[in-house]
Coordinates of C-alpha atoms in Angstrom, one line a residue:
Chain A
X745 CA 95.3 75.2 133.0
X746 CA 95.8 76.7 129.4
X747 CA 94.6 80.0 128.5
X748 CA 93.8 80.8 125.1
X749 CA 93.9 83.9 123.0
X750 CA 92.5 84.4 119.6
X751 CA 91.9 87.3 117.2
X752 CA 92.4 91.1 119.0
X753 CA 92.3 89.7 122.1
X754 CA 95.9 87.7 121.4
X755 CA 96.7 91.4 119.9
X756 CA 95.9 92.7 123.1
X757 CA 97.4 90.6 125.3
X758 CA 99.8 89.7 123.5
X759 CA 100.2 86.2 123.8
X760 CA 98.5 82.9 121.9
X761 CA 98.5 81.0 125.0
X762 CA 99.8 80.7 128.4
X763 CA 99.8 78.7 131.2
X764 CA 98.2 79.9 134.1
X765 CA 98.0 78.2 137.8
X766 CA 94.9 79.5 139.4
X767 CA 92.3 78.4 141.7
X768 CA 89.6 80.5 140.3
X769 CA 86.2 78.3 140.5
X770 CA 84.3 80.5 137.3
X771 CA 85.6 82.0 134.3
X772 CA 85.0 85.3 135.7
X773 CA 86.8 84.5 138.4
X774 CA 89.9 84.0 136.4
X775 CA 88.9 87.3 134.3
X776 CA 89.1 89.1 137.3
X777 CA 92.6 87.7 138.4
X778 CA 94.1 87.8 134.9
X779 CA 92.8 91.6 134.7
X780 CA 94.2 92.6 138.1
X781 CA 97.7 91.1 136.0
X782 CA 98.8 94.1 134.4
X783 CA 97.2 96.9 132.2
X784 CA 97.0 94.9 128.4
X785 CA 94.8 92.3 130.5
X786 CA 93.3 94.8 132.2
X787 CA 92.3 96.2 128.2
X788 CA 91.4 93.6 126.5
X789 CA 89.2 92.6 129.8
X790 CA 87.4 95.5 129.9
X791 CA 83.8 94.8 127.9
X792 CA 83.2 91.6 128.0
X793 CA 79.6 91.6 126.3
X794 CA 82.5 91.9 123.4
X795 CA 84.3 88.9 124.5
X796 CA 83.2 85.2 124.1
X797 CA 84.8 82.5 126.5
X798 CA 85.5 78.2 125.3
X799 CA 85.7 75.8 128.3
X800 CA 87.6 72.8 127.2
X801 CA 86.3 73.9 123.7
X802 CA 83.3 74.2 124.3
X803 CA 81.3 77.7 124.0
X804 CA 79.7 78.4 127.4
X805 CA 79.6 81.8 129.5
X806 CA 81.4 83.7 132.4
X807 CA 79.7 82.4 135.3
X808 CA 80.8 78.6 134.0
X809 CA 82.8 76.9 136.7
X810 CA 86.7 76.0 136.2
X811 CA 86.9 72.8 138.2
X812 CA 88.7 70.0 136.0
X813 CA 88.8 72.6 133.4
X814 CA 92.0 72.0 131.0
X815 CA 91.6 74.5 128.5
X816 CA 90.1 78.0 128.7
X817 CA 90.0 80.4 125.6
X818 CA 88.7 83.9 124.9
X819 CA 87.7 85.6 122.2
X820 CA 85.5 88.2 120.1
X821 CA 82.5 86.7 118.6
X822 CA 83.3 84.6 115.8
X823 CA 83.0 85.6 111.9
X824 CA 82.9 82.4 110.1
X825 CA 81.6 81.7 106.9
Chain B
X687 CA 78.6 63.7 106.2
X688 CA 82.3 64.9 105.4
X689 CA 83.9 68.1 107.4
X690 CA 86.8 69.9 106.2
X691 CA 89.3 72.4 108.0
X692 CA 92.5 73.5 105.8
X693 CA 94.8 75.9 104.5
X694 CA 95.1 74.6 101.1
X695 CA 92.6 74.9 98.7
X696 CA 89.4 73.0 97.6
X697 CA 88.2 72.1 94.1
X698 CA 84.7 73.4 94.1
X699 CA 84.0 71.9 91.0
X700 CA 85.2 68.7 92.1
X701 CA 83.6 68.8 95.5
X702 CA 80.4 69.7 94.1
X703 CA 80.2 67.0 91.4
X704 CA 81.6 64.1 93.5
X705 CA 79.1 64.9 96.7
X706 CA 76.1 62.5 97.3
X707 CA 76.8 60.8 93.8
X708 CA 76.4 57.7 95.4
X709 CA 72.9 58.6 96.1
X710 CA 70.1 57.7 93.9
X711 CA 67.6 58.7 96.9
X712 CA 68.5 62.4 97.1
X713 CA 66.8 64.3 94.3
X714 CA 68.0 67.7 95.5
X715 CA 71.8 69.0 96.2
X716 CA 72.3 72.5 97.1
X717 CA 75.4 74.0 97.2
X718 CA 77.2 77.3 98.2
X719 CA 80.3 78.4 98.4
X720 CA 81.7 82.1 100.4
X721 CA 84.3 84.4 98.3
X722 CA 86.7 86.5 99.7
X723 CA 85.2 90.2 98.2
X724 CA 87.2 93.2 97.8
X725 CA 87.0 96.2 100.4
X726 CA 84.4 98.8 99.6
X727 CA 87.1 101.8 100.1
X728 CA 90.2 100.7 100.0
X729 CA 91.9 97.6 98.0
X730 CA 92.1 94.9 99.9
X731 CA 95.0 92.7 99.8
X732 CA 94.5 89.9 102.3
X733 CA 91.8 88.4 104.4
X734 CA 93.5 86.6 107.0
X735 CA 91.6 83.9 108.7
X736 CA 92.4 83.0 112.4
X737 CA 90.8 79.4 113.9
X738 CA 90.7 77.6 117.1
X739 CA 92.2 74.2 116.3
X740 CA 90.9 71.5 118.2
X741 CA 87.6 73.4 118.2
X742 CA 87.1 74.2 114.8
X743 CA 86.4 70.7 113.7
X744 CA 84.3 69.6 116.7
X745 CA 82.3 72.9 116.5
X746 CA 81.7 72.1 112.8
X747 CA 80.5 68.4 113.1
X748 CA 78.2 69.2 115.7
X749 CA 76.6 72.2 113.7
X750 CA 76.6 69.7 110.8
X751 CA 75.1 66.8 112.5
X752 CA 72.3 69.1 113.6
X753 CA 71.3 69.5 110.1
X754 CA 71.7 66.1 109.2
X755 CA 69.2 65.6 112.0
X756 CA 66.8 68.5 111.4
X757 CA 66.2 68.3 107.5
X758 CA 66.6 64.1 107.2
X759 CA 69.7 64.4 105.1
X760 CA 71.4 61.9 102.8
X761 CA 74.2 63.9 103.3
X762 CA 76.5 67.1 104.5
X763 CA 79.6 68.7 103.3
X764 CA 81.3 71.4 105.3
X765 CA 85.3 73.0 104.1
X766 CA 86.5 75.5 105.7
X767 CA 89.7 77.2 105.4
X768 CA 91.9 79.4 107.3
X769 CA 94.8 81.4 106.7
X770 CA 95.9 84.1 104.6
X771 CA 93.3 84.4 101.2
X772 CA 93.3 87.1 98.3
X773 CA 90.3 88.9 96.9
X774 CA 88.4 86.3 94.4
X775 CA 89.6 82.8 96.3
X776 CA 87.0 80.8 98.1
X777 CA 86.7 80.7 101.9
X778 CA 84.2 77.8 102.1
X779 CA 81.4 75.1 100.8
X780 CA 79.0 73.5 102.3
X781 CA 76.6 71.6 99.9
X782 CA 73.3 69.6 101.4
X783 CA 71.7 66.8 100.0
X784 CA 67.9 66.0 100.5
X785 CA 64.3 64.0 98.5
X786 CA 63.6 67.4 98.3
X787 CA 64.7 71.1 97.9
X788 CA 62.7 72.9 100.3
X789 CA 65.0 70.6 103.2
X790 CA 68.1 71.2 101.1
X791 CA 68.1 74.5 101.0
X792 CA 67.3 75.3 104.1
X793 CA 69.7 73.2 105.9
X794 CA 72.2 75.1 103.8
X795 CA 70.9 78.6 105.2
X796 CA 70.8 77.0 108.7
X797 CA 74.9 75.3 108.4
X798 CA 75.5 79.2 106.7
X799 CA 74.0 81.3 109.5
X800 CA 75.7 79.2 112.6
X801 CA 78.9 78.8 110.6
X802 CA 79.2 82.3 110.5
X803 CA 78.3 82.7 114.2
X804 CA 79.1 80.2 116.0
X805 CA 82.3 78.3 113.9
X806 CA 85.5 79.6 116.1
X807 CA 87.2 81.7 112.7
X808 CA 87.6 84.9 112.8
X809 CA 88.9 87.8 109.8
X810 CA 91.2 89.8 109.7
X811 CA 91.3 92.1 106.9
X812 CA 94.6 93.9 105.6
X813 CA 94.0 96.6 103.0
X814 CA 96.6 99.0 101.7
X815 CA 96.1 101.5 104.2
X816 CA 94.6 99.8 107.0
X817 CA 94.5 96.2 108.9
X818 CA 91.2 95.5 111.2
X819 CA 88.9 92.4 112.6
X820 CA 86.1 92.2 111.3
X821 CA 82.8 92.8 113.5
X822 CA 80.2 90.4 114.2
X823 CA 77.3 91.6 112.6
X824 CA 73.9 92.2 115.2
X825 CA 72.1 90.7 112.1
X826 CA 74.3 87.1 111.8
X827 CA 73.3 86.5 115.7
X828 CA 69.8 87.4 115.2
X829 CA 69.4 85.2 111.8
X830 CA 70.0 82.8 114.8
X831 CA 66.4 82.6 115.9
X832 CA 64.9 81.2 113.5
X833 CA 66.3 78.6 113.5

């Protein structure tokens, strides 16, 4: 699937988007694999009652499952308007 | 119901004068629009604004829809831009058209307070001596429930 980046988490991690095989079945399943990555994901992983996850853009939550997910993005809480 | 998502731009003057013209139903249009303001501290030189395409729009028509649906409107209006903006230029519009102005102007506070939470943007702002994200506020989530 594609994993998406926006705002300081991209900072962080350093990356817009990737693609990332993975048989996680829930969004914080994949936080947990991506984390166990290396240290920036590890960082910008840390707190995530400061992070916000899209499934197939759509806003949902960490224990949403992943199957036939296509798109998965994080980010801080939005500042629109 | 018209949504909006560029880098360009918008004519508020325009916008504002051409929106629900058509209409000889609505006998209220309320309209605001968000301006990039200057750093309290330190001069700011650039809000930069960061957005999900492919989300964006389909997060703003929904949001949009809901107040169509909510407040019986004759009409919506919803730009949004995103890139990089200077002190004084304008980040947004929406503009609601009801009978009446108590359903006008509160679908306007309503597309305002989920825009701002719940619209994937995010800002960035660069001053002369310093560059950070701006933080949700506790406040804009809680200006939620009311709604």
């Amino acid at each position: 699937m594609d994993v998406l980046y926006f705002a300081w988490v991209r900072e962080r991690i350093g990356l817009p988007r990737e693609r990332v095989e993975t048989d996680a079945a829930t969004v914080s399943d994949l936080v947990t694999e991506l984390s166990a990555r290396e240290d920036r994901y590890a960082a910008a992983f840390a707190d995530l009652s400061a992070l916000r996850v899209a499934v197939d853009q759509e806003l949902t939550d960490f224990d949403a499952p992943l199957a036939g997910a296509r798109e998965v993005a994080f980010f801080p809480p939005m500042t629109g308007g | 119901m018209r949504v909006v998502v560029q880098e360009a731009p918008f004519d508020f003057g325009a916008e504002a004068e051409a929106f629900a013209s058509a209409r000889t139903d609505m006998g209220a249009v309320v309209t605001f629009t968000g301006v990039v303001r200057d750093l309290a501290g330190d001069r700011l030189d650039a809000m930069e604004i960061e957005h999900y395409p492919g989300m964006t729009q389909k997060a703003l028509e929904a949001i949009a829809d809901e107040a169509i649906r909510r407040w019986s409107l004759g009409d919506a209006l919803v730009i949004h831009r995103f890139g990089r903006l200077t002190p004084g230029e304008r980040i947004m519009m929406v503009a609601t058209a009801a009978p009446h102005r108590k359903d006008a102007f509160e679908a306007a506070e309503f597309l305002m307070d989920y825009l701002k939470s719940r619209a994937p943007f995010w800002k960035k702002e660069h001053g002369t001596d310093s560059a950070g994200w701006v933080a949700a506020k506790d406040e804009d989530e809680a200006a939620l429930d009311r709604w």
